[in-house]
Coordinates of C-alpha atoms in Angstrom, one line a residue:
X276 CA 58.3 173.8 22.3
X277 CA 57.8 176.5 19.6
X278 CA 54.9 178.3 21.4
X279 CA 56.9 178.5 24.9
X280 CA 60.4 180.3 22.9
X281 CA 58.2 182.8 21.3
X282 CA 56.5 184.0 24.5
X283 CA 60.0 183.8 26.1
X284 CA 61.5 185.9 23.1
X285 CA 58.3 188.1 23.3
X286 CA 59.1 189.2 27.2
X287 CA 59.6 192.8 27.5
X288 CA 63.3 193.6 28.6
X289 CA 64.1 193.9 31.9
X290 CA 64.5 197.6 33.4
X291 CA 65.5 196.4 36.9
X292 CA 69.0 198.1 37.7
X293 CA 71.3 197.3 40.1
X294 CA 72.0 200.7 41.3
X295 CA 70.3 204.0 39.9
X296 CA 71.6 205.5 36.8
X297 CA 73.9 208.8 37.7
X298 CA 73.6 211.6 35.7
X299 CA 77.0 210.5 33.3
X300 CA 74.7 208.5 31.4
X301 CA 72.8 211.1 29.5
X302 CA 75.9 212.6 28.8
X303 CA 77.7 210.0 27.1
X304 CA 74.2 209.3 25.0
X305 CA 74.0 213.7 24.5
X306 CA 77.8 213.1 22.9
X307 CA 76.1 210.5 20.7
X308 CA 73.0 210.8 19.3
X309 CA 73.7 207.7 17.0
X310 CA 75.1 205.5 19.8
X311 CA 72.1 203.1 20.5
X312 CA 71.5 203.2 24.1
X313 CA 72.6 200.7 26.5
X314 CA 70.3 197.8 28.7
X315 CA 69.5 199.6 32.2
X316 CA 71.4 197.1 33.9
X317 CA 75.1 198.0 32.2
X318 CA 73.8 201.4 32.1
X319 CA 73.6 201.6 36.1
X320 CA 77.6 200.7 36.3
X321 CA 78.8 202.3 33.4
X322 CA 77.2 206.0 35.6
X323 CA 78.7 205.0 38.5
X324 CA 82.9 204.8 39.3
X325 CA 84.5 201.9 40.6
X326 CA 84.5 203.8 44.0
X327 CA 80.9 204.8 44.2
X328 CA 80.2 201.2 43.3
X329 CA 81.7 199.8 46.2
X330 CA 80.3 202.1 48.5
X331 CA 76.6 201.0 47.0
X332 CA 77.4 197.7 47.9
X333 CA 78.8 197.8 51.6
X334 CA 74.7 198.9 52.1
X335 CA 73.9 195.3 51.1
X336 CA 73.9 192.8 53.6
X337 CA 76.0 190.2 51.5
X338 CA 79.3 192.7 51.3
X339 CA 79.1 195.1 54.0
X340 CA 81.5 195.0 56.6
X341 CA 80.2 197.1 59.2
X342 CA 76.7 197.9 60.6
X343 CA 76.9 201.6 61.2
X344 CA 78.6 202.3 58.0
X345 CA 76.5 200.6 56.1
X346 CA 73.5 202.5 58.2
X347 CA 74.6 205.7 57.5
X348 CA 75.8 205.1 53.8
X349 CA 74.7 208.1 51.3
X350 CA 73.5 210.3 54.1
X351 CA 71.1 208.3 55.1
X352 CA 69.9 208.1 58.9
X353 CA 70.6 204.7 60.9
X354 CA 66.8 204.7 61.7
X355 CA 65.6 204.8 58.2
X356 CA 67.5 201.7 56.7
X357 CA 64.6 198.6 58.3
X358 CA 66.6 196.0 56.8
X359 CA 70.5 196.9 58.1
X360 CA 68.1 198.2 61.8
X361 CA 67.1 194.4 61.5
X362 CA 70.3 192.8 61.1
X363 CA 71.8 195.2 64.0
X364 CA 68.6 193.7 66.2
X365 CA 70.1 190.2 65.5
X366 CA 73.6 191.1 66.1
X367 CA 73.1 192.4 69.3
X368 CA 73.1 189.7 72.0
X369 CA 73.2 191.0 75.5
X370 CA 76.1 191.9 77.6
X371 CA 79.7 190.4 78.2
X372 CA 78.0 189.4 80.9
X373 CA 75.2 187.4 79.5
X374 CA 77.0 186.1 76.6
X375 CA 80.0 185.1 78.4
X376 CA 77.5 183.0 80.8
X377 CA 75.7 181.4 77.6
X378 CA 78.9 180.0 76.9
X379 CA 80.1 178.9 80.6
X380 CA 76.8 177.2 80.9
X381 CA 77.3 175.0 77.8
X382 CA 80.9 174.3 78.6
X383 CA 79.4 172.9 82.0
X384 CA 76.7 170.6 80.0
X385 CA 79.9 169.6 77.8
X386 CA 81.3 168.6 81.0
X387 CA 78.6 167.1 82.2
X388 CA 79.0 164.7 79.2
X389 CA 82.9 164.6 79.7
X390 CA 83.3 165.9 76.6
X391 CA 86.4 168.0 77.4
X392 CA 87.8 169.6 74.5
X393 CA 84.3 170.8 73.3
X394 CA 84.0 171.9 77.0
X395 CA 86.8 173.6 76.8
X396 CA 86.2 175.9 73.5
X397 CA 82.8 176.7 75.5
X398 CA 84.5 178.6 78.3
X399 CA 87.2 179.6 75.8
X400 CA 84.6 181.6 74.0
X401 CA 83.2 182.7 77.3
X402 CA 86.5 184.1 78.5
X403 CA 86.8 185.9 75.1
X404 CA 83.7 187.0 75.2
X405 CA 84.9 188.9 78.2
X406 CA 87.5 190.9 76.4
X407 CA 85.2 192.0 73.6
X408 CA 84.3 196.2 73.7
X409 CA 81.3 196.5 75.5
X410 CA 78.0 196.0 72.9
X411 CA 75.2 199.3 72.2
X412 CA 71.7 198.6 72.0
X413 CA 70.2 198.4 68.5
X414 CA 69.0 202.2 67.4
X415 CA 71.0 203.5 70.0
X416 CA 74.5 204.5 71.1
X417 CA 74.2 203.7 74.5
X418 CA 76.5 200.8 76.0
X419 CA 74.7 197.8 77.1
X420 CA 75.7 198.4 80.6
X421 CA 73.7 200.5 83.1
X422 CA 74.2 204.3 83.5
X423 CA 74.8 204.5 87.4
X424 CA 78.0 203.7 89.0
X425 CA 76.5 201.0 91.0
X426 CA 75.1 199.2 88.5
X427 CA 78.3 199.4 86.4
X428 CA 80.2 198.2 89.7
X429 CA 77.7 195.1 89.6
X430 CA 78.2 194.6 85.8
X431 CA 81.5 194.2 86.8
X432 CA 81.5 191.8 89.4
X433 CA 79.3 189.3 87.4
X434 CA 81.9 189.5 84.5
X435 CA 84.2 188.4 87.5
X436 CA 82.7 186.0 88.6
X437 CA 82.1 184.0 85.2
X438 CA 85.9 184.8 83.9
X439 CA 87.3 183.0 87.4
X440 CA 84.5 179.7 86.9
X441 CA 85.5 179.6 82.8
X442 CA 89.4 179.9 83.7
X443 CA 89.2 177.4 86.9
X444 CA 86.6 175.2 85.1
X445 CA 88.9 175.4 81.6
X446 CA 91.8 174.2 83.8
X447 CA 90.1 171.1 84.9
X448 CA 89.0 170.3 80.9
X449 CA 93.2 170.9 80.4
X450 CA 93.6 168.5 83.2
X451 CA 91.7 165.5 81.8
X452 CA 93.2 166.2 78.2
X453 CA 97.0 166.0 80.1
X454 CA 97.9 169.4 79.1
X455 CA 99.0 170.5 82.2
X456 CA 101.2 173.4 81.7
X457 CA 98.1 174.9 79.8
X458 CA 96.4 173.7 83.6
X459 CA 99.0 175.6 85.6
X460 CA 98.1 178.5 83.1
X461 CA 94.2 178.7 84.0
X462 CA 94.7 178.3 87.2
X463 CA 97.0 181.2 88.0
X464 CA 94.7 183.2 85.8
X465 CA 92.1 182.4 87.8
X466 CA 93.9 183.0 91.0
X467 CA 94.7 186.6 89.7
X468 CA 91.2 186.7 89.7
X469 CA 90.4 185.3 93.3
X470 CA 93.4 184.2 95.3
X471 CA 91.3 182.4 97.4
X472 CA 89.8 179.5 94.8
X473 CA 90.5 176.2 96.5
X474 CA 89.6 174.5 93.0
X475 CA 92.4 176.1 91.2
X476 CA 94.9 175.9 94.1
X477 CA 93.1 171.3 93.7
X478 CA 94.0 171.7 89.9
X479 CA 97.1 173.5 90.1
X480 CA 98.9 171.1 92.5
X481 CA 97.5 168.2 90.6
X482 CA 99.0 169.5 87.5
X483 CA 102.4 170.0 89.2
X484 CA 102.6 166.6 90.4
X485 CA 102.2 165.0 87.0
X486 CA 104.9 166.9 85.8
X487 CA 106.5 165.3 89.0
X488 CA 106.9 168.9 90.7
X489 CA 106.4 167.7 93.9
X490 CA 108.3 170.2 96.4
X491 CA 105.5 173.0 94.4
X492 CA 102.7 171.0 94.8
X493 CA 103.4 170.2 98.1
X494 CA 103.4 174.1 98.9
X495 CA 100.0 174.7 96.4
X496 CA 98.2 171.7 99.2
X497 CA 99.4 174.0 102.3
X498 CA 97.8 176.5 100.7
X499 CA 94.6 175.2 99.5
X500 CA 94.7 173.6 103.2
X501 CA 94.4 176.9 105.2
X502 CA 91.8 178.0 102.5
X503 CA 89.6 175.1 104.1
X504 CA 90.8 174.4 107.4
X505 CA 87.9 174.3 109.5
X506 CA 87.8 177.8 111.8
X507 CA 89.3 177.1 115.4
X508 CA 86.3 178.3 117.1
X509 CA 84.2 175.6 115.3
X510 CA 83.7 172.3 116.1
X511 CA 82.2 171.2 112.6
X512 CA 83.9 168.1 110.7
X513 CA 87.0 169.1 107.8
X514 CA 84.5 170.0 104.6
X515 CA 85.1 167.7 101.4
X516 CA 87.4 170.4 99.9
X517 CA 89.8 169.7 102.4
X518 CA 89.3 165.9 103.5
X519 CA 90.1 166.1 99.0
X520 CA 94.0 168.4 99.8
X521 CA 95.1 166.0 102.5
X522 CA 94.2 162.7 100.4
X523 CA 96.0 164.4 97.7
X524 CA 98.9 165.5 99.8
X525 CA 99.2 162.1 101.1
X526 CA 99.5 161.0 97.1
X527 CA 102.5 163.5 96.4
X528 CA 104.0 162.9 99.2
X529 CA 104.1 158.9 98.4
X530 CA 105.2 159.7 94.9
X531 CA 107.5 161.6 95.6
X532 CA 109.2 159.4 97.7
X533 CA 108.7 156.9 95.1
X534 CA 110.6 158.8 92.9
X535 CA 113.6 159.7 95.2
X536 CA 114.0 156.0 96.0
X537 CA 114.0 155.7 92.0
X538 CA 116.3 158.5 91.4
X539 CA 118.5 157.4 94.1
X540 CA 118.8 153.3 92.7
X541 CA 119.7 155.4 89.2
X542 CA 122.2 157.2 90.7
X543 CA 123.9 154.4 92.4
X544 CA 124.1 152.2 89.1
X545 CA 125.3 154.9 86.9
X546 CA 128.2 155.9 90.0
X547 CA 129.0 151.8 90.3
X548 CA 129.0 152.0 86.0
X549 CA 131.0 154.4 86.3
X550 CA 133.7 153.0 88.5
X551 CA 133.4 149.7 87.0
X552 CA 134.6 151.8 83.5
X553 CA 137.7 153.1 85.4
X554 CA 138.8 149.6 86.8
X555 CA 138.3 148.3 83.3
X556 CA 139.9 151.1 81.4
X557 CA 143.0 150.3 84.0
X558 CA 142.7 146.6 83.3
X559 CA 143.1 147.0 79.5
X560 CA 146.4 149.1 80.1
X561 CA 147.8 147.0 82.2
X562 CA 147.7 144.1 79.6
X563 CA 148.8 146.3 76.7
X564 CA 145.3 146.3 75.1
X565 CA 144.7 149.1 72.1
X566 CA 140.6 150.4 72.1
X567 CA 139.4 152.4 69.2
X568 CA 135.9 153.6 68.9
X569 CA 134.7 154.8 65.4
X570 CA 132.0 157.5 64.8
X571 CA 129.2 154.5 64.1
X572 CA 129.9 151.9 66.6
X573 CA 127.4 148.5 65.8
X574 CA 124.6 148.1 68.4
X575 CA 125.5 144.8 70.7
X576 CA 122.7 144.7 73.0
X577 CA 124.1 143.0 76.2
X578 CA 127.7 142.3 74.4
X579 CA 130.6 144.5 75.5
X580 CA 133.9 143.7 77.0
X581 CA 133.9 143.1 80.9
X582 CA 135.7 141.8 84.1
X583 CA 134.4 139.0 85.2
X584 CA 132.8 137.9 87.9
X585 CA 134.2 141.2 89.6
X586 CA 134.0 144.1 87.5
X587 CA 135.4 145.8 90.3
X588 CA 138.4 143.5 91.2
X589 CA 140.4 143.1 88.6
X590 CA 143.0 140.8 90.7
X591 CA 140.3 138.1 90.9
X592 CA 138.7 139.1 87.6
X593 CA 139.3 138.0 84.0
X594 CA 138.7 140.1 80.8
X595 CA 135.7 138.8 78.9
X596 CA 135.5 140.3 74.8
X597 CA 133.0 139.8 72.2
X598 CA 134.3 138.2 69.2
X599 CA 133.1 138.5 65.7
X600 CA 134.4 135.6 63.3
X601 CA 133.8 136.7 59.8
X602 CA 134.2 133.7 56.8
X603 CA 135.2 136.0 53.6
X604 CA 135.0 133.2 51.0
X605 CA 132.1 132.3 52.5
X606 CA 130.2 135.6 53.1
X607 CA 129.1 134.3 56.4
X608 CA 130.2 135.0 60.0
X609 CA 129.2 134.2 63.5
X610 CA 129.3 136.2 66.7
X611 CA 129.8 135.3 70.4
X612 CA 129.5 137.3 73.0
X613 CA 131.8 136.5 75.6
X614 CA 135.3 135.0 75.1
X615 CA 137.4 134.7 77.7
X616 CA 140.9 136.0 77.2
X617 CA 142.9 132.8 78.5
X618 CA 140.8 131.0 75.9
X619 CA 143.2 129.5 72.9
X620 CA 142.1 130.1 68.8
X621 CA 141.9 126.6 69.0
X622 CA 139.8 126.6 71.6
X623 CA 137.4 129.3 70.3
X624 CA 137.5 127.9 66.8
X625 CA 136.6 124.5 68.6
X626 CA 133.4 126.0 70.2
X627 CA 131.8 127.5 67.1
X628 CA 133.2 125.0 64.1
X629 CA 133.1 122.0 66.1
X630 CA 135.4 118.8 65.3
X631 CA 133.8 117.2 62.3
X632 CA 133.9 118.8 58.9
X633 CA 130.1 120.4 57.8
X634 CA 129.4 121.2 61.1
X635 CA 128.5 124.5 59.8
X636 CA 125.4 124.0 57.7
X637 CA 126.4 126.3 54.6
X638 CA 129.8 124.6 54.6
X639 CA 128.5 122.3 52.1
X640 CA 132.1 121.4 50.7
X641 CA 133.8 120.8 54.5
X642 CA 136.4 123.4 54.2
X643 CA 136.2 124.9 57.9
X644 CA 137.6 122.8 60.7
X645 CA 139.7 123.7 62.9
X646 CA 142.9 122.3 61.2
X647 CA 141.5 123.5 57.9
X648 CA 141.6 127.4 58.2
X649 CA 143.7 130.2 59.2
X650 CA 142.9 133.0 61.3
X651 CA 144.0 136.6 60.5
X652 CA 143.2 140.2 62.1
X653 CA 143.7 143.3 60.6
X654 CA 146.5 145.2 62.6
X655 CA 146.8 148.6 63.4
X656 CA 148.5 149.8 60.0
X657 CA 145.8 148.4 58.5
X658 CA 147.7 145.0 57.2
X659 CA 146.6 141.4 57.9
X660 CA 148.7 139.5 60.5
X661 CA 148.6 135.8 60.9
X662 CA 147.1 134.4 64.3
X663 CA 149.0 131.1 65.9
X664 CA 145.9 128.9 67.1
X665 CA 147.8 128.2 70.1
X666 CA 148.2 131.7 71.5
X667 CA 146.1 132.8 74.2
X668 CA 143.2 135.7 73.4
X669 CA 144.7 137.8 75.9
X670 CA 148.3 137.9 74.7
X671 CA 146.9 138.2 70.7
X672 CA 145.4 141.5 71.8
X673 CA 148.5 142.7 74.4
X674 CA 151.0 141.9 71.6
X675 CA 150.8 145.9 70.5
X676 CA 150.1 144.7 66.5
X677 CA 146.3 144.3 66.7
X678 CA 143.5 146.5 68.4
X679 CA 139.9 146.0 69.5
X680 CA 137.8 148.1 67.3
X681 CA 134.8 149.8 69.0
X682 CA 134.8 146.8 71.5
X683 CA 134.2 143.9 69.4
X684 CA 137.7 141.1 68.4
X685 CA 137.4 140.1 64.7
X686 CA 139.1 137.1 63.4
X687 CA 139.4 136.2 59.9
X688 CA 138.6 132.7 59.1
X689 CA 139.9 131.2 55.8
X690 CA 140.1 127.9 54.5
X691 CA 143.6 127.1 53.6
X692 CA 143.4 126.5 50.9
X693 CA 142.3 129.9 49.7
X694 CA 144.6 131.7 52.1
X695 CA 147.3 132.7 49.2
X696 CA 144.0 134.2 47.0
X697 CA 142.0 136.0 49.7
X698 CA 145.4 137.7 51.0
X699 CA 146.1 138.8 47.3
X700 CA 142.7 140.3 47.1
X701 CA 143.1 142.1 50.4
X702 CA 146.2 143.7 49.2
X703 CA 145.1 144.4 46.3
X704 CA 142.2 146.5 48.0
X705 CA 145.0 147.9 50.1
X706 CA 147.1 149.2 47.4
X707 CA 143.6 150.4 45.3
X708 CA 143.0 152.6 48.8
X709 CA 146.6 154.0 48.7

């Protein structure tokens, strides 16, 4: 271990410098004859401002930012830097054209595979390859593309051709991932392109019908139809393409008649819900019944007042209302849907208590029977009235004291003999609200 640290300590110091040393160095050690010098290293960037530093590393390929600058960076020609001519060789990979089809051609193997969303970044890139500024060849700063006008022409029409095959072959990766507005997008993209592209006129009107556009898919069929209608001076058999538009026409025009007869069954039952809403609004004034909905009314399912078995003839009909029975010195309560309104307290309290005492299984101590408790709802001034068990459900609700709150009857059931301390402790919460 001793041997290895002295030759380390006896290595010679390093005069490798990042940049060269600029003449403000011998000044500053002119100034100072007694100053010891500084290593080569801190003596390269102490010559050099912040500036001139930055510029000296743009020339290295780990911080620069742009080829040509870099290249010509302290007056030096393009030509003369090997390593930055090197890095421009790599950079440099053919036309729009060419690149753009790299990418097409791997989006179609991604296809191949059904592999549709990395298909789809494939002809992405191809499209945007596209739009890109037209590349120069390395030492040059000639475009890429050819000189003569025909040759440009034909530069053009392959760039064409691959933008309409990525947008019309990105539109079918949109329609197996279900985004079909991003569908309808590529598609009239690539009918800008070439108005006559019975793939994108297949994709569009597929996309249209699963948004259940079917009126404009119907017109994108016709048109994809005359694009392959077989000439009228041929006798040759309807190609594939458009055996494919009058299968799929046939499938719109079933759904969409699907759909009407849907639409119209919907409309029908909300018009007869409707109606049967009036008949039952009239019903409730005519017996004098008081409805008030609050902001949060419960959720009842199936439960809701009714006429019944008519809902739309109230002469033959009777009014059917949920009732809520709630046990306060009990903390229990049970619900039943439909009560009809000629049915008696009694009668009610009959159903759900039943005639022998415990019938309820948390009435341990047999307190609720039907000739054990009184019934009491809350009237409209916010008091508790007294309900006879006697009197009819229909004639406690017309009697103009009492209302139905957000359609559902409550009925206070309490033993009697708690009645005088339970309507204490309601009016003392009455008096506490006041």
């Amino acid at each position: 271990m001793s041997c290895t640290k002295e030759v380390v300590n006896n290595l010679p110091p390093s005069t490798e410098t990042p940049f060269p040393i600029g003449p403000r160095s011998s000044t500053q050690d002119a100034s100072s004859s007694t100053t010891p010098s500084l290593p080569p290293a801190m003596d390269s960037v102490r010559s050099h401002t912040a500036d001139e530093i930055i510029q000296m590393m743009k020339k290295t390929p780990l911080f620069m930012t742009d080829l040509d600058e870099a290249a010509g960076a302290d007056g030096q020609a393009p030509e003369e830097n090997i390593e930055l001519e090197a890095l421009r060789a790599l950079q440099y990979e053919g036309t729009r054209a060419e690149v753009a089809l790299g990418f097409k051609e791997r989006g179609n193997e991604m296809v191949a595979e059904k592999k549709w969303k990395d298909a789809k970044e494939f002809y992405t890139k191809g499209i945007m390859a596209l739009k890109q500024a037209p590349k120069s060849k390395p030492g040059t700063g000639n475009s890429v593309a050819s000189d003569t006008e025909e040759e440009r022409e034909a530069e053009k029409g392959k760039e064409k051709t691959i933008e309409e095959a990525c947008y019309v072959n990105r539109a079918l990766c949109n329609l197996e991932l279900k985004n079909h507005r991003s569908t309808l997008h590529d598609t009239a993209q690539t009918l800008l392109l070439a108005p006559h592209n019975p793939k994108a006129h297949y994709r569009s009107s597929l996309a249209l019908l699963a948004l259940h556009k079917y009126n404009l898919a119907l017109d994108t069929v016709a048109r994809g139809l005359s694009l392959t209608s077989p000439s009228s001076n041929t006798t040759s058999n309807p190609s594939k393409e458009h055996l494919a538009f009058r299968t799929l026409e046939t499938r719109i025009l079933h759904e969409k008649s699907t759909a009407q007869a849907k639409e119209a069954v919907k409309a029908e039952a909300e018009e007869r819900k409707k109606k049967e809403q009036v008949v039952l609004d009239a019903a409730m004034r005519a017996r004098g019944i008081k409805i008030r909905m609050t902001a949060k009314p419960p959720e009842m399912e199936d439960a809701r007042i009714c006429l019944h078995p008519d809902p739309l003839n109230p002469a033959s009909s009777q009014l059917y209302f949920p009732v809520l029975l709630l046990y306060p010195t009990a903390g229990q309560t049970d619900f039943v849907k439909r009560v009809q309104e000629t049915e008696t307290v009694n009668g009610l309290l009959e159903t759900v208590l039943g005639g022998e005492e415990g019938a309820l299984g948390w009435d341990t101590e047999g307190e609720f029977t039907v000739r054990g408790v009184r019934v009491f709802m809350e009237t409209r001034a916010g008091g508790m009235v007294r309900v006879g068990g006697k009197v009819a459900l229909g004639d406690v609700l017309g009697g103009g004291k009492v209302e139905v709150v957000d359609g559902v009857v409550r009925f206070f059931v309490v033993p009697r003999g708690r009645v005088e301390g339970w309507v204490g402790e309601m009016k003392g919460r009455g008096s506490a609200k006041a």
